[in-house]
Amino acid sequence: MLAMTLRLGPAPSDIETAAALLRAGKLVAFPTETVYGLGANACDATAAAGIFAAKARALNDPLIVHVASSMPDALDGLAELNALSSQQRDWLARLQRTFWPGPLTLVLPRGPRVPLVVSAGQDTVALRMPDHDLALALITRSGLALAAPSANLFGHVSPTTAAHVLADLDGRIDAVIDGGPTRIGVESTVLSLTGDLPVILRPGGVTREQLAQAGIPLGELRHMPHDDAVQPAPGMLSTHYAPRARLTILPDLAALLRAHADRTGRGSRTGALLTSRQAAAAAHIQPRFELGHTPAEAAQRLLAGLRALDDSNVTEILVVRFERVGLGEAIMDRLTRAAAR
Ligand code: TXA
Ligand code: MG
């Protein structure tokens, strides 16, 4: 356990400090366009193992490796591209061209430079190129591919600000770079390229519709990740991404208003996540957190909202379900997991 976590800003000298820490095998949290990540040298097994310890993360949950286009042959030695069919290589090239840098993580055959601990013992590796200046500068200045899961305690809500990171990990990591609130707010889409067809393992910042528009066919996930018994990869457990308060998803605003009246009538402190439109029609509901007008705004604010309501000591959080289209799929995925406790 460390005594102090260094607070860094976006200045080039701060990025240099963070890069030096990473080169020395230390743990540095940094912003990406999705959520904050907890980074370490992906090719150093000891450094990567430190991530699992700091997060209290289960060792069978693999990490995402972050790369930048500034690295010559960014995937060299990280992924084993020779193990892919020419069709799979075509999809990979198109996905990289269309969505990198961006919130799309690609699961590929693991290359020899990636230690087993990063991949949780599997023969695959998850790679992504984040669309964030500070993240890319950190990778470039350190000259390292960075293993980085979301920078929260295992099972908790992912952080979208440096304050969220410190609330979970202060004293457990070496440094955090504060780059302000993240732009997208839900984690990357995890897409496996190792089967006959690409398969979405986790919906996220790149939508199913965007993948289809890019001409990427999608297969079905064979083992439902929501079923803990069948698919024990903890990142896909149904009880992930959870606030302390109980979360209840209601079919519409009328049901939410009834549930709120019922709970408060029984003396329980109950808050709500509300879109701006719902908020206008539910002026009496307190505490509340507003999710804005669009699915993109809701995604950007969702995780901060769960943390804010937790901080106001509610025992239950109510929310109306989102339509599972576009970013609504990732929003509903996270809400469903948060509600599954
Ligand atoms: O947006 C994001 O993806 C953020 C930022 C920091 O990049 N990272 C993130 O990492 O959300 P994490 O560790 O919290 O979630 C990674 C997910 C987990 O569900 C994990 O099981 C899956 O990716 N994953 C990682 N490597 C995998 C692999 N080789 N095969 C299948 N799934 C993998
Ligand atoms: Mg996570």
CSV table of C-alpha atoms and ligand atoms in Angstrom, one decimal:
chain,number,residue,atom,x,y,z
A,1,MET,CA,0.0,0.0,0.0
A,2,LEU,CA,1.3,3.5,-0.9
A,3,ALA,CA,1.1,6.5,1.3
A,4,MET,CA,0.5,9.2,-1.3
A,5,THR,CA,-1.0,9.5,-4.8
A,6,LEU,CA,0.6,12.3,-6.8
A,7,ARG,CA,-1.9,14.7,-8.5
A,8,LEU,CA,-0.9,15.7,-12.0
A,9,GLY,CA,-2.4,18.1,-14.5
A,10,PRO,CA,-2.4,18.2,-18.3
A,11,ALA,CA,0.9,20.2,-18.6
A,12,PRO,CA,3.6,18.6,-20.7
A,13,SER,CA,6.0,18.5,-17.7
A,14,ASP,CA,3.2,16.6,-15.8
A,15,ILE,CA,2.8,14.1,-18.6
A,16,GLU,CA,6.6,13.6,-18.6
A,17,THR,CA,6.5,12.9,-14.8
A,18,ALA,CA,3.7,10.4,-15.4
A,19,ALA,CA,5.6,8.7,-18.3
A,20,ALA,CA,8.7,8.4,-16.1
A,21,LEU,CA,6.6,6.7,-13.4
A,22,LEU,CA,5.2,4.3,-15.9
A,23,ARG,CA,8.6,3.5,-17.2
A,24,ALA,CA,9.6,2.7,-13.6
A,25,GLY,CA,6.8,0.2,-13.3
A,26,LYS,CA,4.4,2.4,-11.4
A,27,LEU,CA,0.7,2.8,-11.6
A,28,VAL,CA,-0.8,6.0,-13.2
A,29,ALA,CA,-4.5,6.8,-13.7
A,30,PHE,CA,-5.3,8.8,-16.8
A,31,PRO,CA,-8.3,10.1,-18.7
A,32,THR,CA,-9.6,8.6,-21.9
A,33,GLU,CA,-12.6,9.7,-23.9
A,34,THR,CA,-14.7,6.9,-22.2
A,35,VAL,CA,-13.7,6.7,-18.5
A,36,TYR,CA,-10.4,7.1,-16.5
A,37,GLY,CA,-8.0,4.1,-16.8
A,38,LEU,CA,-5.5,2.8,-14.4
A,39,GLY,CA,-2.3,2.3,-16.4
A,40,ALA,CA,0.8,0.3,-16.2
A,41,ASN,CA,3.4,-1.0,-18.6
A,42,ALA,CA,1.5,-3.7,-20.4
A,43,CYS,CA,4.7,-5.7,-21.2
A,44,ASP,CA,5.9,-5.8,-17.6
A,45,ALA,CA,4.1,-8.6,-15.7
A,46,THR,CA,5.0,-7.2,-12.3
A,47,ALA,CA,3.7,-3.8,-13.1
A,48,ALA,CA,0.5,-5.2,-14.6
A,49,ALA,CA,0.0,-7.4,-11.5
A,50,GLY,CA,0.1,-4.2,-9.5
A,51,ILE,CA,-3.1,-3.1,-11.2
A,52,PHE,CA,-5.0,-6.2,-10.0
A,53,ALA,CA,-3.7,-5.5,-6.4
A,54,ALA,CA,-4.6,-1.8,-6.4
A,55,LYS,CA,-8.1,-2.4,-7.7
A,56,ALA,CA,-8.6,-5.6,-5.7
A,57,ARG,CA,-9.5,-7.0,-9.1
A,58,ALA,CA,-10.0,-10.7,-9.7
A,59,LEU,CA,-7.1,-12.2,-11.6
A,60,ASN,CA,-9.3,-13.9,-14.1
A,61,ASP,CA,-10.6,-10.6,-15.5
A,62,PRO,CA,-8.3,-9.6,-18.4
A,63,LEU,CA,-7.0,-6.0,-19.0
A,64,ILE,CA,-7.3,-3.8,-22.1
A,65,VAL,CA,-4.0,-2.8,-23.6
A,66,HIS,CA,-3.9,0.8,-24.9
A,67,VAL,CA,-1.8,1.8,-27.9
A,68,ALA,CA,-1.1,5.0,-30.0
A,69,SER,CA,-0.6,5.4,-33.7
A,70,SER,CA,2.7,7.2,-32.9
A,71,MET,CA,4.1,3.8,-32.0
A,72,PRO,CA,5.7,2.2,-35.0
A,73,ASP,CA,3.7,-0.9,-35.8
A,74,ALA,CA,1.5,-0.4,-32.8
A,75,LEU,CA,0.3,-4.0,-32.7
A,76,ASP,CA,3.6,-5.6,-33.3
A,77,GLY,CA,4.2,-8.4,-30.8
A,78,LEU,CA,1.0,-7.4,-28.9
A,79,ALA,CA,-1.4,-9.3,-31.2
A,80,GLU,CA,-0.6,-12.4,-33.3
A,81,LEU,CA,-2.1,-11.2,-36.6
A,82,ASN,CA,-0.8,-14.2,-38.5
A,83,ALA,CA,-3.2,-16.3,-36.6
A,84,LEU,CA,-6.1,-14.4,-38.2
A,85,SER,CA,-7.8,-15.4,-41.5
A,86,SER,CA,-7.7,-13.0,-44.4
A,87,GLN,CA,-11.4,-12.2,-43.7
A,88,GLN,CA,-10.6,-11.4,-40.1
A,89,ARG,CA,-7.7,-9.2,-41.1
A,90,ASP,CA,-10.0,-7.3,-43.5
A,91,TRP,CA,-12.4,-6.6,-40.7
A,92,LEU,CA,-9.5,-5.6,-38.4
A,93,ALA,CA,-8.2,-3.1,-41.0
A,94,ARG,CA,-11.6,-1.6,-41.6
A,95,LEU,CA,-12.3,-1.3,-37.8
A,96,GLN,CA,-9.0,0.3,-37.1
A,97,ARG,CA,-9.4,2.7,-40.1
A,98,THR,CA,-13.0,3.7,-39.1
A,99,PHE,CA,-13.0,3.7,-35.3
A,100,TRP,CA,-9.4,4.2,-34.0
A,101,PRO,CA,-8.6,6.3,-32.2
A,102,GLY,CA,-11.9,5.8,-30.4
A,103,PRO,CA,-14.1,3.8,-28.0
A,104,LEU,CA,-13.7,0.4,-29.7
A,105,THR,CA,-11.6,-2.4,-28.0
A,106,LEU,CA,-10.6,-5.3,-30.3
A,107,VAL,CA,-10.0,-8.8,-28.9
A,108,LEU,CA,-7.3,-10.5,-31.0
A,109,PRO,CA,-4.9,-13.5,-30.6
A,110,ARG,CA,-2.3,-12.6,-28.0
A,111,GLY,CA,1.2,-11.7,-29.1
A,112,PRO,CA,4.4,-12.8,-27.4
A,113,ARG,CA,5.1,-9.4,-25.8
A,114,VAL,CA,1.9,-9.6,-23.6
A,115,PRO,CA,2.4,-11.3,-20.3
A,116,LEU,CA,-0.2,-13.9,-19.3
A,117,VAL,CA,-1.3,-11.9,-16.3
A,118,VAL,CA,-2.6,-9.1,-18.6
A,119,SER,CA,-4.8,-11.5,-20.5
A,120,ALA,CA,-5.8,-13.4,-17.4
A,121,GLY,CA,-4.2,-16.6,-18.8
A,122,GLN,CA,-6.2,-16.5,-22.0
A,123,ASP,CA,-4.6,-16.7,-25.5
A,124,THR,CA,-6.3,-13.5,-26.6
A,125,VAL,CA,-5.5,-9.8,-25.9
A,126,ALA,CA,-7.9,-6.8,-25.9
A,127,LEU,CA,-6.4,-3.7,-27.7
A,128,ARG,CA,-7.6,-0.2,-28.1
A,129,MET,CA,-6.4,3.2,-29.2
A,130,PRO,CA,-8.1,5.9,-27.0
A,131,ASP,CA,-9.3,9.2,-28.6
A,132,HIS,CA,-7.9,11.5,-25.9
A,133,ASP,CA,-4.9,13.8,-26.3
A,134,LEU,CA,-3.5,13.2,-22.8
A,135,ALA,CA,-3.9,9.4,-23.0
A,136,LEU,CA,-2.1,9.4,-26.4
A,137,ALA,CA,0.6,11.8,-25.1
A,138,LEU,CA,1.2,9.5,-22.2
A,139,ILE,CA,1.6,6.4,-24.4
A,140,THR,CA,3.8,8.3,-26.8
A,141,ARG,CA,6.0,10.0,-24.1
A,142,SER,CA,6.4,6.7,-22.1
A,143,GLY,CA,7.0,4.6,-25.3
A,144,LEU,CA,4.8,1.9,-23.7
A,145,ALA,CA,1.7,0.1,-24.5
A,146,LEU,CA,-0.4,0.6,-21.4
A,147,ALA,CA,-2.6,-2.0,-19.7
A,148,ALA,CA,-5.5,-0.1,-18.2
A,149,PRO,CA,-8.8,-1.2,-16.8
A,150,SER,CA,-11.2,1.4,-15.5
A,151,ALA,CA,-9.6,3.2,-12.5
A,152,ASN,CA,-12.2,2.1,-9.9
A,153,LEU,CA,-12.2,-0.6,-7.1
A,154,PHE,CA,-13.3,-3.9,-8.6
A,155,GLY,CA,-17.0,-4.1,-9.1
A,156,HIS,CA,-17.7,-0.4,-8.5
A,157,VAL,CA,-18.8,2.3,-10.9
A,158,SER,CA,-16.2,3.4,-13.5
A,159,PRO,CA,-14.7,6.9,-12.9
A,160,THR,CA,-15.4,9.8,-15.2
A,161,THR,CA,-13.4,12.4,-13.2
A,162,ALA,CA,-10.1,12.4,-11.4
A,163,ALA,CA,-12.1,12.9,-8.1
A,164,HIS,CA,-13.9,9.6,-8.8
A,165,VAL,CA,-10.5,7.9,-9.2
A,166,LEU,CA,-9.2,9.3,-5.9
A,167,ALA,CA,-12.5,8.4,-4.1
A,168,ASP,CA,-11.7,4.7,-4.9
A,169,LEU,CA,-7.9,4.5,-5.2
A,170,ASP,CA,-6.2,7.4,-3.3
A,171,GLY,CA,-3.2,5.9,-1.6
A,172,ARG,CA,-3.4,2.7,-3.6
A,173,ILE,CA,-1.9,4.1,-6.9
A,174,ASP,CA,1.2,6.3,-7.6
A,175,ALA,CA,-0.4,9.2,-9.6
A,176,VAL,CA,-3.5,10.4,-11.4
A,177,ILE,CA,-3.6,12.9,-14.3
A,178,ASP,CA,-6.6,15.2,-14.0
A,179,GLY,CA,-8.0,15.9,-17.5
A,180,GLY,CA,-11.5,16.9,-16.4
A,181,PRO,CA,-14.7,15.0,-17.0
A,182,THR,CA,-14.6,12.4,-19.8
A,183,ARG,CA,-16.5,13.0,-23.0
A,184,ILE,CA,-18.3,9.8,-23.7
A,185,GLY,CA,-18.8,8.5,-20.1
A,186,VAL,CA,-19.5,4.8,-20.8
A,187,GLU,CA,-16.7,2.3,-21.5
A,188,SER,CA,-15.5,1.2,-24.9
A,189,THR,CA,-17.3,-1.4,-26.9
A,190,VAL,CA,-15.4,-4.7,-26.6
A,191,LEU,CA,-15.5,-6.6,-29.9
A,192,SER,CA,-14.0,-10.1,-30.4
A,193,LEU,CA,-12.4,-10.8,-33.7
A,194,THR,CA,-11.3,-14.3,-33.0
A,195,GLY,CA,-14.4,-16.2,-34.1
A,196,ASP,CA,-16.1,-16.8,-37.5
A,197,LEU,CA,-17.9,-13.5,-37.1
A,198,PRO,CA,-17.1,-10.4,-35.0
A,199,VAL,CA,-19.0,-10.5,-31.7
A,200,ILE,CA,-19.8,-7.7,-29.2
A,201,LEU,CA,-18.7,-8.9,-25.8
A,202,ARG,CA,-19.6,-5.6,-24.1
A,203,PRO,CA,-21.7,-2.8,-25.7
A,204,GLY,CA,-20.1,0.7,-25.3
A,205,GLY,CA,-19.1,3.9,-27.0
A,206,VAL,CA,-19.2,2.6,-30.5
A,207,THR,CA,-22.7,1.5,-31.3
A,208,ARG,CA,-24.0,-1.7,-33.1
A,209,GLU,CA,-25.5,0.7,-35.7
A,210,GLN,CA,-22.1,2.3,-36.3
A,211,LEU,CA,-20.5,-1.2,-36.8
A,212,ALA,CA,-23.2,-2.2,-39.2
A,213,GLN,CA,-22.7,1.1,-41.1
A,214,ALA,CA,-19.0,0.3,-41.5
A,215,GLY,CA,-20.0,-3.0,-43.1
A,216,ILE,CA,-19.0,-5.2,-40.1
A,217,PRO,CA,-21.3,-8.3,-39.8
A,218,LEU,CA,-22.0,-9.3,-36.2
A,219,GLY,CA,-22.4,-12.8,-34.7
A,220,GLU,CA,-24.3,-13.7,-31.6
A,221,LEU,CA,-22.6,-14.1,-28.3
A,222,ARG,CA,-22.8,-17.9,-27.6
A,223,HIS,CA,-22.5,-17.8,-23.8
A,224,MET,CA,-24.7,-15.0,-22.5
A,225,PRO,CA,-22.4,-12.8,-20.4
A,226,HIS,CA,-25.3,-12.0,-18.1
A,227,ASP,CA,-25.3,-15.6,-16.9
A,228,ASP,CA,-22.6,-15.8,-14.2
A,229,ALA,CA,-22.7,-19.6,-14.2
A,230,VAL,CA,-22.0,-20.0,-17.9
A,231,GLN,CA,-19.5,-17.1,-18.5
A,232,PRO,CA,-17.4,-16.5,-15.4
A,233,ALA,CA,-15.2,-13.6,-16.9
A,234,PRO,CA,-15.8,-11.1,-14.0
A,235,GLY,CA,-15.8,-8.0,-16.3
A,236,MET,CA,-18.9,-9.5,-17.8
A,237,LEU,CA,-20.6,-10.5,-14.5
A,238,SER,CA,-24.1,-9.3,-14.1
A,239,THR,CA,-23.1,-7.7,-10.8
A,240,HIS,CA,-20.5,-5.3,-12.2
A,241,TYR,CA,-20.5,-1.5,-12.4
A,242,ALA,CA,-22.6,-1.3,-9.2
A,243,PRO,CA,-23.3,1.7,-6.9
A,244,ARG,CA,-23.9,1.1,-3.1
A,245,ALA,CA,-27.6,2.0,-3.3
A,246,ARG,CA,-30.0,-0.5,-4.8
A,247,LEU,CA,-30.9,0.5,-8.4
A,248,THR,CA,-34.4,-0.1,-9.8
A,249,ILE,CA,-35.3,0.3,-13.5
A,250,LEU,CA,-38.9,1.2,-14.2
A,251,PRO,CA,-40.8,0.9,-17.5
A,252,ASP,CA,-42.0,4.5,-17.6
A,253,LEU,CA,-42.2,7.8,-15.7
A,254,ALA,CA,-45.6,7.0,-14.2
A,255,ALA,CA,-44.2,3.8,-12.7
A,256,LEU,CA,-41.2,5.7,-11.4
A,257,LEU,CA,-43.5,8.3,-9.7
A,258,ARG,CA,-45.5,5.5,-8.1
A,259,ALA,CA,-42.4,3.7,-6.9
A,260,HIS,CA,-41.0,6.9,-5.4
A,261,ALA,CA,-44.2,7.7,-3.6
A,262,ASP,CA,-44.3,4.1,-2.3
A,263,ARG,CA,-40.7,4.2,-1.0
A,264,THR,CA,-40.8,7.6,0.6
A,265,GLY,CA,-44.2,6.6,2.2
A,266,ARG,CA,-42.3,3.8,3.9
A,267,GLY,CA,-39.6,6.3,5.1
A,268,SER,CA,-36.8,5.1,2.8
A,269,ARG,CA,-34.5,7.8,1.2
A,270,THR,CA,-34.9,7.3,-2.5
A,271,GLY,CA,-33.3,9.3,-5.3
A,272,ALA,CA,-33.8,9.3,-9.1
A,273,LEU,CA,-31.8,9.6,-12.3
A,274,LEU,CA,-34.0,11.6,-14.6
A,275,THR,CA,-33.7,12.9,-18.2
A,276,SER,CA,-34.4,16.6,-18.4
A,277,ARG,CA,-37.8,15.9,-19.8
A,278,GLN,CA,-38.7,13.6,-17.0
A,279,ALA,CA,-37.2,16.0,-14.4
A,280,ALA,CA,-39.6,18.7,-15.6
A,281,ALA,CA,-42.6,16.5,-15.0
A,282,ALA,CA,-41.3,15.2,-11.6
A,283,ALA,CA,-40.3,18.5,-9.9
A,284,HIS,CA,-40.9,17.1,-6.3
A,285,ILE,CA,-38.4,14.2,-6.6
A,286,GLN,CA,-35.3,14.8,-4.4
A,287,PRO,CA,-32.5,13.9,-4.5
A,288,ARG,CA,-32.2,13.7,-8.2
A,289,PHE,CA,-29.5,13.7,-10.8
A,290,GLU,CA,-30.3,15.0,-14.3
A,291,LEU,CA,-29.1,13.0,-17.3
A,292,GLY,CA,-29.8,15.7,-20.0
A,293,HIS,CA,-31.7,15.6,-23.2
A,294,THR,CA,-30.1,13.0,-25.5
A,295,PRO,CA,-28.7,9.4,-25.0
A,296,ALA,CA,-25.2,10.8,-25.6
A,297,GLU,CA,-25.7,13.3,-22.7
A,298,ALA,CA,-27.2,10.5,-20.6
A,299,ALA,CA,-24.2,8.2,-21.2
A,300,GLN,CA,-21.8,11.1,-20.4
A,301,ARG,CA,-23.5,11.8,-17.1
A,302,LEU,CA,-24.7,8.3,-16.0
A,303,LEU,CA,-21.8,7.1,-13.9
A,304,ALA,CA,-21.3,10.5,-12.2
A,305,GLY,CA,-25.0,10.4,-11.4
A,306,LEU,CA,-24.8,7.0,-9.7
A,307,ARG,CA,-21.9,8.2,-7.6
A,308,ALA,CA,-23.6,11.5,-6.8
A,309,LEU,CA,-26.7,9.8,-5.6
A,310,ASP,CA,-24.6,7.3,-3.6
A,311,ASP,CA,-22.9,10.3,-2.0
A,312,SER,CA,-26.2,11.7,-0.9
A,313,ASN,CA,-26.9,8.5,1.0
A,314,VAL,CA,-29.9,7.2,-0.7
A,315,THR,CA,-30.8,3.6,-0.1
A,316,GLU,CA,-32.4,3.2,-3.5
A,317,ILE,CA,-32.0,4.9,-7.0
A,318,LEU,CA,-34.9,4.8,-9.5
A,319,VAL,CA,-34.5,5.3,-13.3
A,320,VAL,CA,-36.7,4.8,-16.3
A,321,ARG,CA,-35.4,2.4,-18.9
A,322,PHE,CA,-33.8,3.5,-22.1
A,323,GLU,CA,-34.6,2.2,-25.5
A,324,ARG,CA,-31.8,-0.3,-26.5
A,325,VAL,CA,-30.8,1.5,-29.7
A,326,GLY,CA,-27.6,3.5,-30.3
A,327,LEU,CA,-25.9,4.4,-27.0
A,328,GLY,CA,-29.0,3.3,-25.3
A,329,GLU,CA,-27.7,-0.3,-25.5
A,330,ALA,CA,-24.6,0.5,-23.5
A,331,ILE,CA,-26.6,2.6,-21.0
A,332,MET,CA,-29.1,-0.2,-20.5
A,333,ASP,CA,-26.2,-2.8,-20.2
A,334,ARG,CA,-24.7,-0.8,-17.3
A,335,LEU,CA,-28.0,0.0,-15.6
A,336,THR,CA,-29.0,-3.7,-15.8
A,337,ARG,CA,-25.7,-4.8,-14.2
A,338,ALA,CA,-25.9,-2.1,-11.6
A,339,ALA,CA,-29.4,-3.2,-10.8
A,340,ALA,CA,-28.5,-6.9,-10.5
A,341,ARG,CA,-27.0,-6.8,-7.0
B,1,TXA,O1,-13.4,2.3,-22.2
B,1,TXA,C1,-12.7,1.4,-21.7
B,1,TXA,O2,-12.7,0.3,-22.2
B,1,TXA,C2,-11.9,1.7,-20.4
B,1,TXA,C3,-10.8,2.7,-20.7
B,1,TXA,C4,-9.9,2.9,-19.5
B,1,TXA,O3,-10.1,2.2,-21.8
B,1,TXA,N1,-11.4,0.4,-19.9
B,1,TXA,C5,-12.2,-0.5,-19.3
B,1,TXA,O4,-11.5,-1.6,-18.8
B,1,TXA,O5,-13.4,-0.4,-19.2
B,1,TXA,P1,-12.1,-2.7,-17.9
B,1,TXA,O6,-11.0,-3.6,-17.5
B,1,TXA,O7,-12.9,-2.1,-16.8
B,1,TXA,O8,-13.0,-3.5,-18.8
B,1,TXA,C6,-12.5,-4.3,-19.8
B,1,TXA,C7,-13.4,-5.3,-20.3
B,1,TXA,C8,-13.7,-6.4,-19.3
B,1,TXA,O9,-15.1,-6.7,-19.4
B,1,TXA,C9,-12.9,-7.6,-19.7
B,1,TXA,O10,-13.4,-8.8,-19.3
B,1,TXA,C10,-12.8,-7.4,-21.2
B,1,TXA,O11,-12.8,-6.0,-21.4
B,1,TXA,N2,-11.6,-8.0,-21.8
B,1,TXA,C11,-10.4,-7.6,-21.7
B,1,TXA,N3,-9.5,-8.5,-22.3
B,1,TXA,C12,-10.3,-9.4,-22.8
B,1,TXA,C13,-10.0,-10.6,-23.6
B,1,TXA,N4,-8.8,-11.0,-23.9
B,1,TXA,N5,-11.1,-11.3,-24.0
B,1,TXA,C14,-12.3,-11.0,-23.7
B,1,TXA,N6,-12.7,-9.9,-23.0
B,1,TXA,C15,-11.7,-9.1,-22.6
B,2,MG,MG,-14.1,-1.8,-15.3
